[in-house]
Amino acid sequence: MSNVELEALRAQLDEVNLKLLELINKRGEIVKEIGKVKERQGVNRFDPVREREMLNLILANNNGPFENSTIQHIFKEIFKAALELQEDDHRKALLV
Amino acid sequence: MSNVELEALRAQLDEVNLKLLELINKRGEIVKEIGKVKERQGVNRFDPVREREMLNLILANNNGPFENSTIQHIFKEIFKAALELQEDDHRKALLV
């Protein structure tokens, strides 16, 4: 019966992976929108204070099983990717 | 009006962050369950073929704005964290 159990767990994992993918991309779209607003305002896109606030809210809601340090590490990678996305848009805007 | 727009986008971002947190931790719980089943079966916990399959499914469903290379990078960090979680459980099991 263990292989059936394993297959069921793997199917759940694939489902969660695809939901994560959807949310990461949705997050990317929101960050791009924020970049456009900031571009119009002439404000710097990278805002370390806001990044710290986001992390604090995330960590305050972390009930595990992952440690805060692990969650912080993963989110920093997600933040970094989103910032690169804004920078790509900025470069394209300059080339127009 | 831009600041109202920015605040609305930031509220959306916080909401997505918390959903991501929930899913990452849910994923951690599933991976722990898989680790327990594999432990009983005496099977190695790290399975590079299965990891490749998961990534292929994720990338096949990627509609952007993130590039496949960025999505792959983020998911590899998530996979690595989950594997460490299984290893912690394994060490604890050995100490019992």
GROMACS .gro file of C-alpha atoms in nm:
model
  192
    1MET     CA    1   0.000   0.000   0.000
    2SER     CA    2   0.299   0.232   0.049
    3ASN     CA    3   0.342   0.303  -0.322
    4VAL     CA    4  -0.021   0.411  -0.349
    5GLU     CA    5   0.040   0.637  -0.050
    6LEU     CA    6   0.358   0.774  -0.210
    7GLU     CA    7   0.181   0.841  -0.541
    8ALA     CA    8  -0.102   1.023  -0.361
    9LEU     CA    9   0.147   1.241  -0.174
   10ARG     CA   10   0.336   1.314  -0.496
   11ALA     CA   11   0.013   1.417  -0.671
   12GLN     CA   12  -0.052   1.657  -0.380
   13LEU     CA   13   0.302   1.791  -0.417
   14ASP     CA   14   0.257   1.856  -0.791
   15GLU     CA   15  -0.066   2.040  -0.716
   16VAL     CA   16   0.103   2.260  -0.454
   17ASN     CA   17   0.397   2.323  -0.692
   18LEU     CA   18   0.160   2.453  -0.962
   19LYS     CA   19  -0.023   2.674  -0.713
   20LEU     CA   20   0.315   2.812  -0.599
   21LEU     CA   21   0.409   2.877  -0.962
   22GLU     CA   22   0.084   3.065  -1.018
   23LEU     CA   23   0.134   3.279  -0.707
   24ILE     CA   24   0.501   3.354  -0.781
   25ASN     CA   25   0.402   3.475  -1.129
   26LYS     CA   26   0.106   3.670  -0.990
   27ARG     CA   27   0.349   3.831  -0.746
   28GLY     CA   28   0.572   3.917  -1.045
   29GLU     CA   29   0.283   4.095  -1.218
   30ILE     CA   30   0.203   4.299  -0.905
   31VAL     CA   31   0.570   4.396  -0.861
   32LYS     CA   32   0.582   4.506  -1.226
   33GLU     CA   33   0.278   4.728  -1.164
   34ILE     CA   34   0.446   4.875  -0.856
   35GLY     CA   35   0.756   4.940  -1.070
   36LYS     CA   36   0.547   5.134  -1.323
   37VAL     CA   37   0.388   5.350  -1.052
   38LYS     CA   38   0.730   5.421  -0.900
   39GLU     CA   39   0.874   5.497  -1.245
   40ARG     CA   40   0.607   5.764  -1.293
   41GLN     CA   41   0.681   5.904  -0.948
   42GLY     CA   42   1.056   5.899  -1.013
   43VAL     CA   43   1.106   5.691  -0.698
   44ASN     CA   44   1.381   5.430  -0.661
   45ARG     CA   45   1.245   5.080  -0.719
   46PHE     CA   46   1.442   4.905  -0.447
   47ASP     CA   47   1.307   4.992  -0.104
   48PRO     CA   48   1.490   4.804   0.174
   49VAL     CA   49   1.252   4.935   0.444
   50ARG     CA   50   0.948   4.799   0.258
   51GLU     CA   51   1.132   4.468   0.198
   52ARG     CA   52   1.202   4.439   0.572
   53GLU     CA   53   0.835   4.515   0.651
   54MET     CA   54   0.721   4.242   0.409
   55LEU     CA   55   0.963   3.992   0.566
   56ASN     CA   56   0.853   4.084   0.918
   57LEU     CA   57   0.488   4.024   0.830
   58ILE     CA   58   0.575   3.691   0.664
   59LEU     CA   59   0.787   3.570   0.958
   60ALA     CA   60   0.524   3.679   1.212
   61ASN     CA   61   0.282   3.446   1.033
   62ASN     CA   62   0.520   3.152   1.000
   63ASN     CA   63   0.384   2.845   1.177
   64GLY     CA   64   0.639   2.602   1.032
   65PRO     CA   65   0.749   2.335   0.962
   66PHE     CA   66   1.012   2.560   0.805
   67GLU     CA   67   1.233   2.771   1.032
   68ASN     CA   68   1.214   3.149   0.996
   69SER     CA   69   1.569   3.152   0.856
   70THR     CA   70   1.467   2.912   0.576
   71ILE     CA   71   1.150   3.109   0.494
   72GLN     CA   72   1.351   3.431   0.488
   73HIS     CA   73   1.608   3.277   0.253
   74ILE     CA   74   1.339   3.155   0.008
   75PHE     CA   75   1.153   3.488   0.009
   76LYS     CA   76   1.474   3.685  -0.046
   77GLU     CA   77   1.527   3.479  -0.364
   78ILE     CA   78   1.167   3.556  -0.471
   79PHE     CA   79   1.216   3.928  -0.395
   80LYS     CA   80   1.546   3.936  -0.589
   81ALA     CA   81   1.383   3.777  -0.895
   82ALA     CA   82   1.100   4.031  -0.887
   83LEU     CA   83   1.344   4.322  -0.864
   84GLU     CA   84   1.527   4.189  -1.171
   85LEU     CA   85   1.192   4.183  -1.352
   86GLN     CA   86   1.139   4.553  -1.271
   87GLU     CA   87   1.492   4.632  -1.390
   88ASP     CA   88   1.424   4.458  -1.723
   89ASP     CA   89   1.113   4.672  -1.766
   90HIS     CA   90   1.311   4.984  -1.676
   91ARG     CA   91   1.578   4.906  -1.937
   92LYS     CA   92   1.311   4.845  -2.201
   93ALA     CA   93   1.146   5.178  -2.111
   94LEU     CA   94   1.477   5.357  -2.158
   95LEU     CA   95   1.520   5.199  -2.502
   96VAL     CA   96   1.181   5.316  -2.631
   97MET     CA   97  -0.376   5.929  -0.653
   98SER     CA   98  -0.056   5.732  -0.711
   99ASN     CA   99   0.005   5.668  -0.343
  100VAL     CA  100  -0.341   5.517  -0.305
  101GLU     CA  101  -0.261   5.298  -0.608
  102LEU     CA  102   0.076   5.202  -0.456
  103GLU     CA  103  -0.082   5.116  -0.120
  104ALA     CA  104  -0.346   4.899  -0.292
  105LEU     CA  105  -0.074   4.713  -0.485
  106ARG     CA  106   0.129   4.665  -0.169
  107ALA     CA  107  -0.173   4.523   0.013
  108GLN     CA  108  -0.216   4.277  -0.276
  109LEU     CA  109   0.154   4.187  -0.248
  110ASP     CA  110   0.127   4.119   0.126
  111GLU     CA  111  -0.172   3.894   0.060
  112VAL     CA  112   0.017   3.697  -0.206
  113ASN     CA  113   0.322   3.672   0.023
  114LEU     CA  114   0.111   3.514   0.300
  115LYS     CA  115  -0.050   3.269   0.056
  116LEU     CA  116   0.299   3.176  -0.067
  117LEU     CA  117   0.411   3.124   0.293
  118GLU     CA  118   0.113   2.897   0.358
  119LEU     CA  119   0.181   2.690   0.046
  120ILE     CA  120   0.557   2.662   0.110
  121ASN     CA  121   0.484   2.529   0.460
  122LYS     CA  122   0.209   2.299   0.329
  123ARG     CA  123   0.464   2.169   0.079
  124GLY     CA  124   0.705   2.112   0.369
  125GLU     CA  125   0.445   1.900   0.550
  126ILE     CA  126   0.383   1.685   0.240
  127VAL     CA  127   0.756   1.637   0.185
  128LYS     CA  128   0.792   1.529   0.550
  129GLU     CA  129   0.516   1.269   0.496
  130ILE     CA  130   0.694   1.144   0.182
  131GLY     CA  131   1.014   1.120   0.387
  132LYS     CA  132   0.840   0.901   0.646
  133VAL     CA  133   0.701   0.665   0.379
  134LYS     CA  134   1.045   0.639   0.216
  135GLU     CA  135   1.205   0.582   0.558
  136ARG     CA  136   0.975   0.283   0.612
  137GLN     CA  137   1.057   0.153   0.264
  138GLY     CA  138   1.430   0.203   0.320
  139VAL     CA  139   1.444   0.416   0.004
  140ASN     CA  140   1.684   0.709  -0.040
  141ARG     CA  141   1.509   1.038   0.025
  142PHE     CA  142   1.674   1.239  -0.253
  143ASP     CA  143   1.543   1.136  -0.594
  144PRO     CA  144   1.692   1.346  -0.876
  145VAL     CA  145   1.466   1.185  -1.140
  146ARG     CA  146   1.153   1.283  -0.947
  147GLU     CA  147   1.294   1.633  -0.889
  148ARG     CA  148   1.351   1.671  -1.265
  149GLU     CA  149   0.994   1.550  -1.333
  150MET     CA  150   0.854   1.806  -1.089
  151LEU     CA  151   1.057   2.085  -1.250
  152ASN     CA  152   0.950   1.980  -1.602
  153LEU     CA  153   0.584   1.993  -1.501
  154ILE     CA  154   0.633   2.334  -1.339
  155LEU     CA  155   0.819   2.481  -1.638
  156ALA     CA  156   0.566   2.339  -1.886
  157ASN     CA  157   0.300   2.539  -1.698
  158ASN     CA  158   0.500   2.861  -1.671
  159ASN     CA  159   0.322   3.149  -1.845
  160GLY     CA  160   0.548   3.422  -1.706
  161PRO     CA  161   0.627   3.700  -1.638
  162PHE     CA  162   0.920   3.511  -1.488
  163GLU     CA  163   1.158   3.328  -1.722
  164ASN     CA  164   1.189   2.950  -1.686
  165SER     CA  165   1.546   2.993  -1.557
  166THR     CA  166   1.423   3.217  -1.273
  167ILE     CA  167   1.135   2.984  -1.184
  168GLN     CA  168   1.375   2.688  -1.183
  169HIS     CA  169   1.615   2.876  -0.955
  170ILE     CA  170   1.341   2.962  -0.703
  171PHE     CA  171   1.199   2.609  -0.699
  172LYS     CA  172   1.544   2.453  -0.653
  173GLU     CA  173   1.578   2.665  -0.336
  174ILE     CA  174   1.234   2.544  -0.220
  175PHE     CA  175   1.328   2.180  -0.296
  176LYS     CA  176   1.660   2.215  -0.112
  177ALA     CA  177   1.488   2.352   0.199
  178ALA     CA  178   1.238   2.064   0.198
  179LEU     CA  179   1.516   1.808   0.169
  180GLU     CA  180   1.689   1.961   0.470
  181LEU     CA  181   1.360   1.926   0.658
  182GLN     CA  182   1.353   1.552   0.580
  183GLU     CA  183   1.714   1.518   0.689
  184ASP     CA  184   1.634   1.682   1.025
  185ASP     CA  185   1.352   1.431   1.075
  186HIS     CA  186   1.586   1.146   0.981
  187ARG     CA  187   1.849   1.257   1.232
  188LYS     CA  188   1.582   1.287   1.504
  189ALA     CA  189   1.455   0.936   1.418
  190LEU     CA  190   1.808   0.798   1.457
  191LEU     CA  191   1.842   0.960   1.799
  192VAL     CA  192   1.522   0.800   1.937
   0.00000   0.00000   0.00000
